[in-house]
Amino acid sequence: MSVLGERVAAGLKFPTGFVWGASTAAFQIEGSTTVDGRTDSSWDAFCRRPGAIAGGDTGDPAADHYRRYREDVALMRELGLGTYRFSLAWSRVRPDGGKVNPPGLDFYDRLVDELLANGIRPWATLYHFDLPQALEADGGWANRDTAYHFAGFAEAAAERLGDRIPLWSTLNEPWCSAFLGYGSGVHAPGRQDPEAAVAAAHHLLLAHGLGMAELRRHAPAAESGITLNLYPVQGPDPEAVRKIDGLMNRLFMDPVLLGRYPEDVLADLAPFGFGELVRDGDLGLISTPIDMLGVNYYRGYEVTREPVPGSEPAGPEWIGAGEVRFIPDPDAPRTDSGWQVEPGKLTDTLVSVHRDYPHIPLYVTENGAAYPDVTDADGQIADKDRIAFLDAHLRAAHAALARGVDLRGYFYWSLLDNFEWAEGYAKRFGLVHVDYETQRRTLKQSADFYAKVIAANALPGL
């Protein structure tokens, strides 16, 4: 461990019992995509499309976690993580969306037991973007039947693991699955079909409700919920803010927590048949009470409909959001992904959920940044930008606590450098550096900093 983090003392204390963790996703770290009965996911197929992934990268070997999970759990223990959030690969558990595959479930059995043996609580996410390709061939999330296939997957996972996993998320970021996968086509399955994107959004939420029923049945003592990527949307133009906030946030928050879709968003999506998708009983399932909400936060959105030099559309052209533009801040620091670093908007996001919706415990289930790794003269990876990012966002989380938000925990994204979707291996988000040639793991100085924060349950004084 380096001297970084030695200054961590009782500067800003977090509540007793505050959960400290890190998150990953199966396709991004596991590798071993053809072993023990696993079949293709939509991401395996997408990676084979020319030009789909930077550098022509694929999900194998990724970080080789399938074979190196014990080593990775040992790193978690060294960091002092209290909880580890990971996802289950549907194509391992029920290959092609069909029968249960015991060897695939055996892997998660081993992982969960290893975590528990090291004093780390498992948090399982059932779905993090990797739909079995056989189900995608039948229409994927645009097909209502996929939601019922998901219920079967949830049943198999919870029946086998529900006695040992105390925290579950049904879905991770359904906005991405629907609109990046079926609308813009930059994520798997790479479709550009407005009607399919809108249908996918509803069917994903229906799958959440059906999955909650299986979790209640087979893991009744667990805390279960959903994880959404939320964005504070601000700007000088109320109509621009309304449209993007509706598409990004309220389309998913309102049915889950209020039992209804927002009327203005229904009107925006009516030309794409959204109203015809919602059947009697659907919203009752979708609004099944949840125990907690996971909030993934990376950046905010400031938008306008006025021409802005050098700006990009803030939403898909096909819903009229292409007329809305981001307002860039030329002075804001940016990550290696080009995203503005806006820690204060994490506070805004958490406070708005606390203010605008019925009370629900919140967790920051993802927050992180990609930066190039630089090795210093001592052989250490001195990722000072990531330390600054982490420090600033933890202060923002603490500020939300000070304003009365029921925030229960924070999870950094990601534990390991990994396959970063369409960016392939070009972007590094990890606390742990992965040499993809040798699979050697190296703790970065940000890992040292985070470990010291966890041990103190506090941020350093300024």
XYZ file of N, CA and C in Angstrom, residues 2 5 36 51 53 111 130 137 143 147 158 191 197-198 213 244 248 291 308 346 360 406 409 412 421 427 439 451:
84
model
N 0.449 2.285 -0.747
C 1.204 3.527 -0.804
C 0.801 4.432 0.350
N -3.836 8.045 1.055
C -4.894 7.566 1.925
C -4.505 7.625 3.392
N -18.505 -25.117 -20.084
C -19.504 -25.565 -19.110
C -20.929 -25.262 -19.541
N -16.816 -3.740 -37.024
C -16.921 -2.350 -36.623
C -17.754 -2.082 -35.394
N -17.307 -3.115 -32.221
C -16.539 -2.940 -30.995
C -15.175 -2.354 -31.335
N -18.720 -19.039 -6.431
C -18.416 -17.630 -6.194
C -19.073 -17.145 -4.907
N -26.871 -8.964 -21.092
C -26.457 -10.106 -21.926
C -27.591 -11.119 -22.115
N -32.899 -13.841 -31.270
C -33.319 -14.278 -32.602
C -34.831 -14.378 -32.713
N -40.026 -8.587 -27.996
C -41.006 -9.665 -27.898
C -41.442 -9.805 -26.446
N -39.996 -11.395 -21.463
C -40.205 -11.081 -20.044
C -40.554 -12.343 -19.257
N -32.747 -17.777 -8.194
C -33.140 -17.557 -6.802
C -33.378 -18.867 -6.064
N -29.723 -2.964 -33.012
C -30.866 -2.631 -33.877
C -31.152 -1.132 -33.821
N -37.452 -0.412 -29.771
C -36.870 0.206 -28.579
C -37.935 0.523 -27.541
N -39.046 1.071 -27.999
C -40.138 1.413 -27.086
C -40.743 0.148 -26.482
N -41.461 -11.228 -8.400
C -42.313 -12.286 -7.862
C -41.508 -13.541 -7.552
N -36.258 15.219 -22.061
C -35.131 14.332 -21.765
C -35.288 13.691 -20.389
N -35.276 9.686 -19.962
C -34.163 9.104 -19.231
C -34.555 8.575 -17.858
N -37.589 -3.270 -2.111
C -36.964 -2.975 -0.821
C -35.941 -1.862 -0.914
N -26.163 25.143 -30.176
C -24.994 25.244 -29.302
C -23.788 24.749 -30.094
N -24.466 14.280 -8.536
C -24.839 13.066 -7.812
C -25.715 13.437 -6.621
N -37.815 5.259 -0.229
C -37.196 3.977 -0.564
C -35.713 4.084 -0.230
N -31.969 8.812 2.438
C -31.734 7.498 3.055
C -30.809 6.690 2.147
N -25.507 2.872 0.919
C -24.222 2.334 0.510
C -23.727 2.928 -0.787
N -18.275 1.309 -6.086
C -17.464 1.864 -7.167
C -17.563 0.947 -8.395
N -17.983 -2.627 -23.039
C -19.015 -2.613 -24.075
C -18.444 -2.165 -25.422
N -10.896 1.400 -22.560
C -11.147 2.269 -21.416
C -10.994 1.463 -20.127
N -3.073 -11.419 -17.606
C -4.129 -11.438 -16.597
C -3.592 -11.127 -15.194
N -9.630 1.760 0.042
C -9.485 0.865 1.193
C -9.375 1.653 2.495
